PDB file of C-alpha atoms in Angstrom:
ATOM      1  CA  UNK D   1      77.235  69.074  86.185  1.00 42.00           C
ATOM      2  CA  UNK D   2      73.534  68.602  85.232  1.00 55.00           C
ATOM      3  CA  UNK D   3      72.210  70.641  81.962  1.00 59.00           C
ATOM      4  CA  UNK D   4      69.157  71.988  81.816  1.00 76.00           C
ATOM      5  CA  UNK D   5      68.977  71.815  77.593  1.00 83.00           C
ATOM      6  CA  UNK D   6      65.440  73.775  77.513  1.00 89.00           C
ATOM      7  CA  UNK D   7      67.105  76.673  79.176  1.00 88.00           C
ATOM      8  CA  UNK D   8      70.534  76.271  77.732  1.00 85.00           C
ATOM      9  CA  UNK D   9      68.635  76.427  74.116  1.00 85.00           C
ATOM     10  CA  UNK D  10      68.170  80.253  74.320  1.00 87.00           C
ATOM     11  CA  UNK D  11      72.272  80.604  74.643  1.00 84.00           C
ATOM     12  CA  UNK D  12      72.233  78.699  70.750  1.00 88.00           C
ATOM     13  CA  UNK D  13      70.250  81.723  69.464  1.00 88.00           C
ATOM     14  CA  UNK D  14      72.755  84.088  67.305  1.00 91.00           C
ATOM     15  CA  UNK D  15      70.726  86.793  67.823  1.00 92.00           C
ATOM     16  CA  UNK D  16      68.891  86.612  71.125  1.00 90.00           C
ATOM     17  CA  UNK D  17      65.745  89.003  71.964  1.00 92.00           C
ATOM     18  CA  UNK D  18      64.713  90.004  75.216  1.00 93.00           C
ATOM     19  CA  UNK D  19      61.627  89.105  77.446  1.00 95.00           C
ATOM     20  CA  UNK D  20      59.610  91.605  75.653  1.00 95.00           C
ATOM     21  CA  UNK D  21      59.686  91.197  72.316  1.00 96.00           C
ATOM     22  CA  UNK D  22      59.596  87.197  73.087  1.00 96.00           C
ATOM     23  CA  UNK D  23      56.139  88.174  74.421  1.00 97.00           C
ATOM     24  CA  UNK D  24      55.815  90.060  71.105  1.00 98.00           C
ATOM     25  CA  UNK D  25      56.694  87.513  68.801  1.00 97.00           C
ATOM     26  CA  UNK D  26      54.475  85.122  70.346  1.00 97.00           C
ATOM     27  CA  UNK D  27      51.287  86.921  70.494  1.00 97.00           C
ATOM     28  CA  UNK D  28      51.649  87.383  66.754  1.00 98.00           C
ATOM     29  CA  UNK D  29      52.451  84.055  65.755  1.00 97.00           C
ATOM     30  CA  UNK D  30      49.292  82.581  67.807  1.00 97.00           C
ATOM     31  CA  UNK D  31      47.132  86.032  66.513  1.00 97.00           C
ATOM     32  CA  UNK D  32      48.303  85.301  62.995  1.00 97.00           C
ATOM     33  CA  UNK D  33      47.365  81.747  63.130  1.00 97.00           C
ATOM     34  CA  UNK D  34      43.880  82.356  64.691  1.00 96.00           C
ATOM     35  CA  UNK D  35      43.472  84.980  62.269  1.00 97.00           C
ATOM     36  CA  UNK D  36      43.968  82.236  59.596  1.00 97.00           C
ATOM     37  CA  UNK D  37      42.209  79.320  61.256  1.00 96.00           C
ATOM     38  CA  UNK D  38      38.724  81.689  61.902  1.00 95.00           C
ATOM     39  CA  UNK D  39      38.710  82.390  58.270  1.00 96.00           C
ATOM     40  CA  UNK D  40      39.591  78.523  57.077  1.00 97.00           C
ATOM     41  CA  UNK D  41      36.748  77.753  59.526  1.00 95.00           C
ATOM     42  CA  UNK D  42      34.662  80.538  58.178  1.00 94.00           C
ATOM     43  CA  UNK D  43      35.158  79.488  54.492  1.00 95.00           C
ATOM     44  CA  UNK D  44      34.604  75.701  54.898  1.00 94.00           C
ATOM     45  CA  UNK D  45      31.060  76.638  56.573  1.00 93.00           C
ATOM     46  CA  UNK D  46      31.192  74.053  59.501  1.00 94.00           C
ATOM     47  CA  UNK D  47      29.867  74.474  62.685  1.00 92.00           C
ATOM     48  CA  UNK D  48      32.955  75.621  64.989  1.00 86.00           C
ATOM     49  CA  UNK D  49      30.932  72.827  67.954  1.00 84.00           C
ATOM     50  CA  UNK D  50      31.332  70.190  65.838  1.00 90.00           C
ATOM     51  CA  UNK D  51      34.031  67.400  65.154  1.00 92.00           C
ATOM     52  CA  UNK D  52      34.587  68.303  61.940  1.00 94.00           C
ATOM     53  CA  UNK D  53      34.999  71.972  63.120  1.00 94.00           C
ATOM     54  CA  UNK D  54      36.876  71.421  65.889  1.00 94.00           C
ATOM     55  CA  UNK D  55      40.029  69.641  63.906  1.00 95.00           C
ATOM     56  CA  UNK D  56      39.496  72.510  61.326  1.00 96.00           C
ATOM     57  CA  UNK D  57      40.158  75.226  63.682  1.00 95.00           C
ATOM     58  CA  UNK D  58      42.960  73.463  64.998  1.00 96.00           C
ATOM     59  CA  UNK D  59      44.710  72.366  62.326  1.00 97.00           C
ATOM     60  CA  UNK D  60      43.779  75.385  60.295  1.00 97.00           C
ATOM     61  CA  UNK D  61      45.035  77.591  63.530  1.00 97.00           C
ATOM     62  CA  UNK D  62      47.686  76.275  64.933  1.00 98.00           C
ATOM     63  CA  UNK D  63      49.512  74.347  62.107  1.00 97.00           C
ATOM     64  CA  UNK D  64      50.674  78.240  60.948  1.00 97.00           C
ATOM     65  CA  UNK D  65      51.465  79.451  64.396  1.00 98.00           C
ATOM     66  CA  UNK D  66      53.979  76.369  65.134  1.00 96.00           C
ATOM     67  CA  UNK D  67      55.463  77.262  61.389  1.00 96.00           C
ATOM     68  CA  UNK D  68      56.339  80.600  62.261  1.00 97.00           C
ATOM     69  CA  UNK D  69      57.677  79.814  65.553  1.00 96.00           C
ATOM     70  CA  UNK D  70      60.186  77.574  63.688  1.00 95.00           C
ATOM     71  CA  UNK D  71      60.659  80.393  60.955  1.00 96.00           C
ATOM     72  CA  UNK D  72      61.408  82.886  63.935  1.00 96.00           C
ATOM     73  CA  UNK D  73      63.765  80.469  65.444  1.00 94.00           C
ATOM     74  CA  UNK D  74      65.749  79.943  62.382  1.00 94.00           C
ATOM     75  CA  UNK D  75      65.608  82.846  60.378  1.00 94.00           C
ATOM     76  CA  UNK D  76      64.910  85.537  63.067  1.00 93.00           C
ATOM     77  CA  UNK D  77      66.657  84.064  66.091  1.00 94.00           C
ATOM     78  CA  UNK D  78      69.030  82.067  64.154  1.00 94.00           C
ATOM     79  CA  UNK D  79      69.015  79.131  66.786  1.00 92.00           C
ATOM     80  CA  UNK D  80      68.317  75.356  65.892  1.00 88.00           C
ATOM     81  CA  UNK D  81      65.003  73.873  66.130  1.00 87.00           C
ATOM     82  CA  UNK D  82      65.457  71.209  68.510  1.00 90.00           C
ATOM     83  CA  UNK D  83      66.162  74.245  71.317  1.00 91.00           C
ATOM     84  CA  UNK D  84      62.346  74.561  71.417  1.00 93.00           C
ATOM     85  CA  UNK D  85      62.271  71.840  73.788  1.00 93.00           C
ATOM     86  CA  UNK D  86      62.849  68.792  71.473  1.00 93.00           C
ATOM     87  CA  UNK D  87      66.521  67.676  72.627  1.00 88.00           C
ATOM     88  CA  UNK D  88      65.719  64.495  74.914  1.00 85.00           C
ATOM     89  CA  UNK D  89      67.557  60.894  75.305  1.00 82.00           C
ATOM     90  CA  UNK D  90      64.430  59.526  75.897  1.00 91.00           C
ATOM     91  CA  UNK D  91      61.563  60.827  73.876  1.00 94.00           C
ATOM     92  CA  UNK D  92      59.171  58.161  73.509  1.00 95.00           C
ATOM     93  CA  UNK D  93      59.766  57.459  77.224  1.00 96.00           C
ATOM     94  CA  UNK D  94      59.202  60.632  78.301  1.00 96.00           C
ATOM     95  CA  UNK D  95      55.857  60.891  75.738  1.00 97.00           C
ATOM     96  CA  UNK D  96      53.853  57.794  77.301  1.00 97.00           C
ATOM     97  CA  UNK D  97      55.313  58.940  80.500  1.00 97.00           C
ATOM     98  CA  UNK D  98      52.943  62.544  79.955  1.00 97.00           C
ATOM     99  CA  UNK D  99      50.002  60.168  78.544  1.00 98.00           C
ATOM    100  CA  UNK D 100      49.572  57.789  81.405  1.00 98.00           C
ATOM    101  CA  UNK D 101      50.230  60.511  83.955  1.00 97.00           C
ATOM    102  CA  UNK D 102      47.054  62.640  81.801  1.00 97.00           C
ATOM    103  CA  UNK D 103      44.875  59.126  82.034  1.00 97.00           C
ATOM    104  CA  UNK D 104      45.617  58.501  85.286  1.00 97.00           C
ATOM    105  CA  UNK D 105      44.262  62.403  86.605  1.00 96.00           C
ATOM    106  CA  UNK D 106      41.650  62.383  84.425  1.00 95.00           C
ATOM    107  CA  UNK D 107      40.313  58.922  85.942  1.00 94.00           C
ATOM    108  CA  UNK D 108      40.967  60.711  89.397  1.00 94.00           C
ATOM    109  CA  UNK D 109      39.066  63.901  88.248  1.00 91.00           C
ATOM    110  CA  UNK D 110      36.224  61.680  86.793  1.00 89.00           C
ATOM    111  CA  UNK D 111      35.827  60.061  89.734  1.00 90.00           C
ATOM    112  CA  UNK D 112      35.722  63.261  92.026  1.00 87.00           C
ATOM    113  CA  UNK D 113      33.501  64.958  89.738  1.00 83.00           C
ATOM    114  CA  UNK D 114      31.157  61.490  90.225  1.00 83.00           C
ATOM    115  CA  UNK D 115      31.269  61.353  93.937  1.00 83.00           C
ATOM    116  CA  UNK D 116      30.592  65.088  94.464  1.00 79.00           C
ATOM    117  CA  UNK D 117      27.958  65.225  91.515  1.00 68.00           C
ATOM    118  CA  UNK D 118      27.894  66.983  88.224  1.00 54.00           C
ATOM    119  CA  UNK D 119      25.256  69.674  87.330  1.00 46.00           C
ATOM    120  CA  UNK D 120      22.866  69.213  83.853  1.00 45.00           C
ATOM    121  CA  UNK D 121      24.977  66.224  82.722  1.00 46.00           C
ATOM    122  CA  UNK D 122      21.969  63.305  83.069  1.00 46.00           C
ATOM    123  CA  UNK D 123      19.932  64.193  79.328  1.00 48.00           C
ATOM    124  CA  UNK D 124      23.918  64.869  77.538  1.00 52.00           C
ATOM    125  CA  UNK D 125      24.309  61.468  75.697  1.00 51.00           C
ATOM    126  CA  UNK D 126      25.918  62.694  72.537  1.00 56.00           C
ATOM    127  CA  UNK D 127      27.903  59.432  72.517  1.00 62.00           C
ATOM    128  CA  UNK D 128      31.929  59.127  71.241  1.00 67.00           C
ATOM    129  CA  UNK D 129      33.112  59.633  67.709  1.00 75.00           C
ATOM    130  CA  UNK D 130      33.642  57.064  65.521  1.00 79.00           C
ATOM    131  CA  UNK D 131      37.363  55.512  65.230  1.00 82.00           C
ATOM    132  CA  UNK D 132      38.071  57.068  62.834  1.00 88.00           C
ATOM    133  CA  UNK D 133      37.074  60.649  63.475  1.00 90.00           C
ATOM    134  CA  UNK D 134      38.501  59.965  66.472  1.00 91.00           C
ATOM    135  CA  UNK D 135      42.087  59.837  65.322  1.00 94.00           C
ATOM    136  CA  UNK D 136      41.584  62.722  63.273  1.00 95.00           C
ATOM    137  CA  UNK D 137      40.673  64.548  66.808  1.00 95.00           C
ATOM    138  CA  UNK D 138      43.815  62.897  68.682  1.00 96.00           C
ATOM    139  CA  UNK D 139      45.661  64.142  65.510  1.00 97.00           C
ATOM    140  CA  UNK D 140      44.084  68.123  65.857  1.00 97.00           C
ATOM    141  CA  UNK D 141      44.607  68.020  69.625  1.00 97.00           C
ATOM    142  CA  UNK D 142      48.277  66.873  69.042  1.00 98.00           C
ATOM    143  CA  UNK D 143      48.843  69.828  66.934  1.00 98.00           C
ATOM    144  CA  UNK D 144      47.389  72.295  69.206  1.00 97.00           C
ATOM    145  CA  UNK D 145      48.914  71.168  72.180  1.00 98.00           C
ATOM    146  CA  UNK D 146      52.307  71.003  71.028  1.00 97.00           C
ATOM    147  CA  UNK D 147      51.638  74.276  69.348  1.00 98.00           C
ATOM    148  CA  UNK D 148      51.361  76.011  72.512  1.00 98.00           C
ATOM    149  CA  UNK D 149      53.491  73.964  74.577  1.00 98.00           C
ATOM    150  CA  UNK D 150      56.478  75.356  71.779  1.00 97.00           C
ATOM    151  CA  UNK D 151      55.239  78.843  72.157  1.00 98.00           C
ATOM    152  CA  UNK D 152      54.970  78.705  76.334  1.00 98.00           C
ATOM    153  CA  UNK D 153      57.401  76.252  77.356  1.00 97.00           C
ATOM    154  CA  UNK D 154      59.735  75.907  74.626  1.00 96.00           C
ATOM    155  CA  UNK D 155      59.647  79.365  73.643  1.00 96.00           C
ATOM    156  CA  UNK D 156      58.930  81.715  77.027  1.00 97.00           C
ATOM    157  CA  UNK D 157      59.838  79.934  79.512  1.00 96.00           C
ATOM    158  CA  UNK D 158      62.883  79.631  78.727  1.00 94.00           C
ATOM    159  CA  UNK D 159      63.705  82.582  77.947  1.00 94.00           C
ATOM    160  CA  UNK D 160      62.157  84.224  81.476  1.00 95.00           C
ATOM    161  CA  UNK D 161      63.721  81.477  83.892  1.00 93.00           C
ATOM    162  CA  UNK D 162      66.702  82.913  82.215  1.00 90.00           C
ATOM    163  CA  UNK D 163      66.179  86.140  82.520  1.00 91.00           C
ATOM    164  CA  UNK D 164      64.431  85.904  86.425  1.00 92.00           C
ATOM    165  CA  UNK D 165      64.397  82.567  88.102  1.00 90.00           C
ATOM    166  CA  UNK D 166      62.657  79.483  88.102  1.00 92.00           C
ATOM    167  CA  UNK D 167      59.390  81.216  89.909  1.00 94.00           C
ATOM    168  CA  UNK D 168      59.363  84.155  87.195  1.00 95.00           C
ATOM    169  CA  UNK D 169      59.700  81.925  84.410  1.00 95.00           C
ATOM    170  CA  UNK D 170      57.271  79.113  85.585  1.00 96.00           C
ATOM    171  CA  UNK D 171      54.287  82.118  87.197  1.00 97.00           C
ATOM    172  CA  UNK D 172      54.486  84.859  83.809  1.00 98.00           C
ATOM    173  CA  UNK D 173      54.612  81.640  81.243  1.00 98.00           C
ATOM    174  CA  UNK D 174      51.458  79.870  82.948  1.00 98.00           C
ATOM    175  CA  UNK D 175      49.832  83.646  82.832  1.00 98.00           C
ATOM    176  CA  UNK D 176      50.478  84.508  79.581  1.00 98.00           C
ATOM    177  CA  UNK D 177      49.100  81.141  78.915  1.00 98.00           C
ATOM    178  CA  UNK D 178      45.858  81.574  80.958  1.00 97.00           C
ATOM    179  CA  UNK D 179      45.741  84.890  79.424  1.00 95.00           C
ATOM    180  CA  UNK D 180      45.853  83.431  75.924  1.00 95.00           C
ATOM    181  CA  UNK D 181      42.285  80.932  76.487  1.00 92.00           C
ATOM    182  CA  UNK D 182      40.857  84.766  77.559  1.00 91.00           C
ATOM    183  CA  UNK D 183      40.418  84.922  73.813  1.00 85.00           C
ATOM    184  CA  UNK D 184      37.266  82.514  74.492  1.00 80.00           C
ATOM    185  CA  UNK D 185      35.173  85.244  75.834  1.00 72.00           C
ATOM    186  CA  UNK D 186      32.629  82.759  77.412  1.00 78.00           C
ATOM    187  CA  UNK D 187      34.925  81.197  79.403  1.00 80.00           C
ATOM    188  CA  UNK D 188      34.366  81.765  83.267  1.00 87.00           C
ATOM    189  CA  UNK D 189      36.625  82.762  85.477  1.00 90.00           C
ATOM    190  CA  UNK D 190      37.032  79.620  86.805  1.00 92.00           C
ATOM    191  CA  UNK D 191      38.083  78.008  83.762  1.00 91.00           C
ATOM    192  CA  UNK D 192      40.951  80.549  83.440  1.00 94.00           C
ATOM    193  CA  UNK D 193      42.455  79.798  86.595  1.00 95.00           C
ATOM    194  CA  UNK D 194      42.422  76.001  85.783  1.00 95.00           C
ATOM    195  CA  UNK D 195      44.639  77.245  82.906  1.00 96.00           C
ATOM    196  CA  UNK D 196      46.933  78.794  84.913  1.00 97.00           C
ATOM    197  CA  UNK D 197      47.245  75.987  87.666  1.00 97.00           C
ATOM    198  CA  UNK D 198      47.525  73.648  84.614  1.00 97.00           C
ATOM    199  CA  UNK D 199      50.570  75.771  83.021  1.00 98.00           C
ATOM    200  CA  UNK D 200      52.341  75.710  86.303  1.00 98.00           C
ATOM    201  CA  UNK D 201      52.536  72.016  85.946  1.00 98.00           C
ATOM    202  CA  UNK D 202      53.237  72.119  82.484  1.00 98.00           C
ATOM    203  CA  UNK D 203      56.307  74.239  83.291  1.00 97.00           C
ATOM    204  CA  UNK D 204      57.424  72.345  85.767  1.00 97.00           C
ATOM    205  CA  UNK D 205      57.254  69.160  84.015  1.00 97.00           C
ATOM    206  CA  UNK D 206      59.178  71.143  80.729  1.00 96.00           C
ATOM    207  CA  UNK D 207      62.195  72.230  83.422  1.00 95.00           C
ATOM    208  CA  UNK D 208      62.227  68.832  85.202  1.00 94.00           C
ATOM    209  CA  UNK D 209      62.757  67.194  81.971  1.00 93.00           C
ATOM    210  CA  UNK D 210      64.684  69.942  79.698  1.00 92.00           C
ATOM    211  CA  UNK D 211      62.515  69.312  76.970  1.00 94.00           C
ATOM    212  CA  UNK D 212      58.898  69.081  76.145  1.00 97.00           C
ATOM    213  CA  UNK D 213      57.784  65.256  74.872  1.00 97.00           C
ATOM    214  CA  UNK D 214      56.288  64.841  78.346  1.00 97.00           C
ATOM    215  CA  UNK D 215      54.211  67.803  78.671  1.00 98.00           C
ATOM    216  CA  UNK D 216      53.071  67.594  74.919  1.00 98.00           C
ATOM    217  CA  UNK D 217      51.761  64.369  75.073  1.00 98.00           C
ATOM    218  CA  UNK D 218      50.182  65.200  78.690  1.00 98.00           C
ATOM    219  CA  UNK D 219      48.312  68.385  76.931  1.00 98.00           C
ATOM    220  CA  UNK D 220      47.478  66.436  73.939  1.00 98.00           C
ATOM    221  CA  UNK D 221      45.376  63.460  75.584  1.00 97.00           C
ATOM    222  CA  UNK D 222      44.304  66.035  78.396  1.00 96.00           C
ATOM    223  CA  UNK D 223      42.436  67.973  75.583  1.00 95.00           C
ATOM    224  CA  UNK D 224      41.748  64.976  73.682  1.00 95.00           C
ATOM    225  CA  UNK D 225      40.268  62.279  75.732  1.00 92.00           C
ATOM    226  CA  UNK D 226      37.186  64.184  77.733  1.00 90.00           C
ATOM    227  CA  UNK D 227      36.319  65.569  74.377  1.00 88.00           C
ATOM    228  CA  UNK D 228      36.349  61.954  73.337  1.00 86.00           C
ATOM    229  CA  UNK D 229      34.145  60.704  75.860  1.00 82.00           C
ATOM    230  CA  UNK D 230      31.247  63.621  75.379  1.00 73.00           C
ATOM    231  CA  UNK D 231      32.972  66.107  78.067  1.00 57.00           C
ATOM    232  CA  UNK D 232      35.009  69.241  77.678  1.00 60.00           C
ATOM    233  CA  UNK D 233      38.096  69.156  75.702  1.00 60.00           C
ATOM    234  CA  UNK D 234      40.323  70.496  78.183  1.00 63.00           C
ATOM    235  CA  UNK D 235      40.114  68.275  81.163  1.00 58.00           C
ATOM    236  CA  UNK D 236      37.527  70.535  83.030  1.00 57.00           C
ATOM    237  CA  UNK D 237      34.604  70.385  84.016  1.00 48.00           C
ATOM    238  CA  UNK D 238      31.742  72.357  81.151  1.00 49.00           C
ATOM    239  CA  UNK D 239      28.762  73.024  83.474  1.00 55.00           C
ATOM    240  CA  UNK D 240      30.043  72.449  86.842  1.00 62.00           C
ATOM    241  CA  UNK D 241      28.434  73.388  90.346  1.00 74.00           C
ATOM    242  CA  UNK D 242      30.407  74.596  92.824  1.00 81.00           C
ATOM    243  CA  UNK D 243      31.723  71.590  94.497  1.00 82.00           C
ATOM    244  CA  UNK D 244      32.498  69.878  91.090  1.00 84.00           C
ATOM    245  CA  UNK D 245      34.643  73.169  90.599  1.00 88.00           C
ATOM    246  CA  UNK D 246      35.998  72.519  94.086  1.00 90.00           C
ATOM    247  CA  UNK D 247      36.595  69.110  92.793  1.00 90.00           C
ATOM    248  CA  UNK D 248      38.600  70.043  89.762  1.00 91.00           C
ATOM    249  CA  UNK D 249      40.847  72.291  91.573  1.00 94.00           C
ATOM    250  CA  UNK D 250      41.531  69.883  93.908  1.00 95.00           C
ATOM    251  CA  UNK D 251      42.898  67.573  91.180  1.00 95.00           C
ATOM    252  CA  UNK D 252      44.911  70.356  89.411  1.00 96.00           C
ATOM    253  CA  UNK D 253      46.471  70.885  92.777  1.00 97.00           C
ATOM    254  CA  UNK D 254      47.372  67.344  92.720  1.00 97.00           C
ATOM    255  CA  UNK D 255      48.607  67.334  89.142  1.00 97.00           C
ATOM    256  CA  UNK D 256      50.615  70.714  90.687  1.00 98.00           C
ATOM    257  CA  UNK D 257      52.114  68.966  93.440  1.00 97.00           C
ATOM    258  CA  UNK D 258      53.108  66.164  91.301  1.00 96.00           C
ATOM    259  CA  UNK D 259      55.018  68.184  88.910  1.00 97.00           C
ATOM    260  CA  UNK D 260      56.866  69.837  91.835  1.00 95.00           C
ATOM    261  CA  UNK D 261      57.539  67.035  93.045  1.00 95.00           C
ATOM    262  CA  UNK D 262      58.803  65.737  89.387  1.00 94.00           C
ATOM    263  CA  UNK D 263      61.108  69.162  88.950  1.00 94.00           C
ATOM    264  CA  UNK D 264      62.325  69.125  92.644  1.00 90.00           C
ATOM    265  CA  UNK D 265      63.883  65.434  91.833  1.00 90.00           C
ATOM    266  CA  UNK D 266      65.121  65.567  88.972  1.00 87.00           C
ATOM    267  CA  UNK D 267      68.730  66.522  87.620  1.00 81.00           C
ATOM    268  CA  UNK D 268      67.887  68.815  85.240  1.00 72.00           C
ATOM    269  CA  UNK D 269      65.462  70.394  87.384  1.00 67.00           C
ATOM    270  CA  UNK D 270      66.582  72.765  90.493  1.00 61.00           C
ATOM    271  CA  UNK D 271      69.731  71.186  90.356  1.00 55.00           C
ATOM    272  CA  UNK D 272      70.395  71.719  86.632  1.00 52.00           C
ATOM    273  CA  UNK D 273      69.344  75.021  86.669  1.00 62.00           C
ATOM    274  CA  UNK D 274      71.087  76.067  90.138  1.00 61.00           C
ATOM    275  CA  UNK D 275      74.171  75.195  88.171  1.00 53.00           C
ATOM    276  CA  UNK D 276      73.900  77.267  85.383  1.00 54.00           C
ATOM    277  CA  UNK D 277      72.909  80.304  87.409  1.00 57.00           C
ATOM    278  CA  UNK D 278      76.369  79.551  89.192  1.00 56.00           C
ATOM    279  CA  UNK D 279      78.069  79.792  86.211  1.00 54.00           C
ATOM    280  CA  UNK D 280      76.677  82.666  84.970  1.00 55.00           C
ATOM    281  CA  UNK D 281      77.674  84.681  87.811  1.00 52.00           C
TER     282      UNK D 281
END
């Protein structure tokens, strides 16, 4: 029988909440830790555009928000810390495995966004950061995207594919996870339903796998490396017309469809999960 360990890591709690107050808990570990990173930012004086800035707020945000999703897990849920999404045979694997699959859809999506065109991009030459700022951005991105891939997929996905399904679990996680980036109140609509399409694959990927190396290191160089190279630091497009939008969902679709295709295979996927359902009932 295959085992789906990200799932099976909600039976290890001792004392197991419900949907709701999993909702709960996570909107005030990520409200507590931007609560904590806007002030850090606020005290240090930086400009919240800039490098410096940037791995500020996330180190100052998210570094407390990942803390008391472990405290919650031990103390409040009384479950092991690995059930979060970090039991895997092949870790490292499974990590450059997320990377190459981010490079390789980013090079696609550059290359879209080229042919179709890209809108006030010709006078943007801000130019890369140096090495070693750099790192210290691959290092912030790394901590916010494993941050929320712990609170969506190791933390609430889980617990809803339990609860409802496979389509419950992988449509309210990537919600609640688009819903999350609403906090940016600049960012268009657009933007927020690249989120979404994004978390879909990100769930998938977390089910297919049964733990969460892959989509952390997919997050963490899909956030990282366009923000490297002068673009958005999400994968998207910043000032886009509307067929480099049509552009960029037609890549997420891809990146969708390869995800599916990733779960639909694999034994800890629909398979894994099919079998625990059966024995449940």
């Amino acid at each position: 029988m295959s085992v789906n360990s990200l799932v099976r890591g909600t039976e290890q709690a001792r004392r197991p909440v419900g949907p709701a107050v999993s909702v709960l808990v996570a909107a005030v570990c990520l409200g507590a830790g931007q609560a904590i990173g806007w002030f850090v930012l606020r005290g240090t004086g930086f400009d919240s555009g800039s490098d410096a800035g940037l791995i500020t707020s996330c180190l100052a945000a998210f570094l407390p928000t990942l803390v008391l999703m472990g405290l919650w897990a031990g103390a409040g849920e009384r479950r092991p810390l690995w059930t979060l999404g970090f039991r895997s045979a092949s870790p490292v694997r499974t990590a450059f495995l997320g990377a190459g699959t981010a490079l390789a859809f980013l090079v696609l999506l550059s290359v879209a966004v080229s042919v179709v065109g890209r809108s006030g991009q010709g006078d943007d030459d801000t130019g890369s950061p140096a090495l070693g700022v750099g790192l210290l951005l691959l290092a912030a991105f790394a901590v916010q995207a494993s941050t929320e891939e712990v609170v969506f997929r190791g933390f609430l996905l889980p617990r809803f594919t339990a609860r409802w399904g496979v389509t419950v679990g992988v449509l309210g996680s990537s919600a609640l996870f688009a819903a999350a980036h609403m906090i940016n109140l600049r960012a268009p609509s657009t933007y927020i339903a690249m989120t979404f399409l994004l978390g879909v694959a990100l769930a998938l990927w977390a089910l297919a796998d049964g733990a969460l190396w892959r989509t952390c290191a997919f997050h963490t160089v899909w956030n990282w490396l366009p923000h490297l190279l002068g673009g958005s630091d999400d994968g998207t497009v910043a000032e886009a017309t509307t067929a480099t939008t049509v552009a960029s969902f037609a890549v997420l679709a891809l990146v969708v469809l390869g995800a599916l295709w990733s779960f639909r295979r694999s034994p800890r996927g629909r398979t894994g999960l099919r079998d625990l359902q059966e024995e449940r009932a």
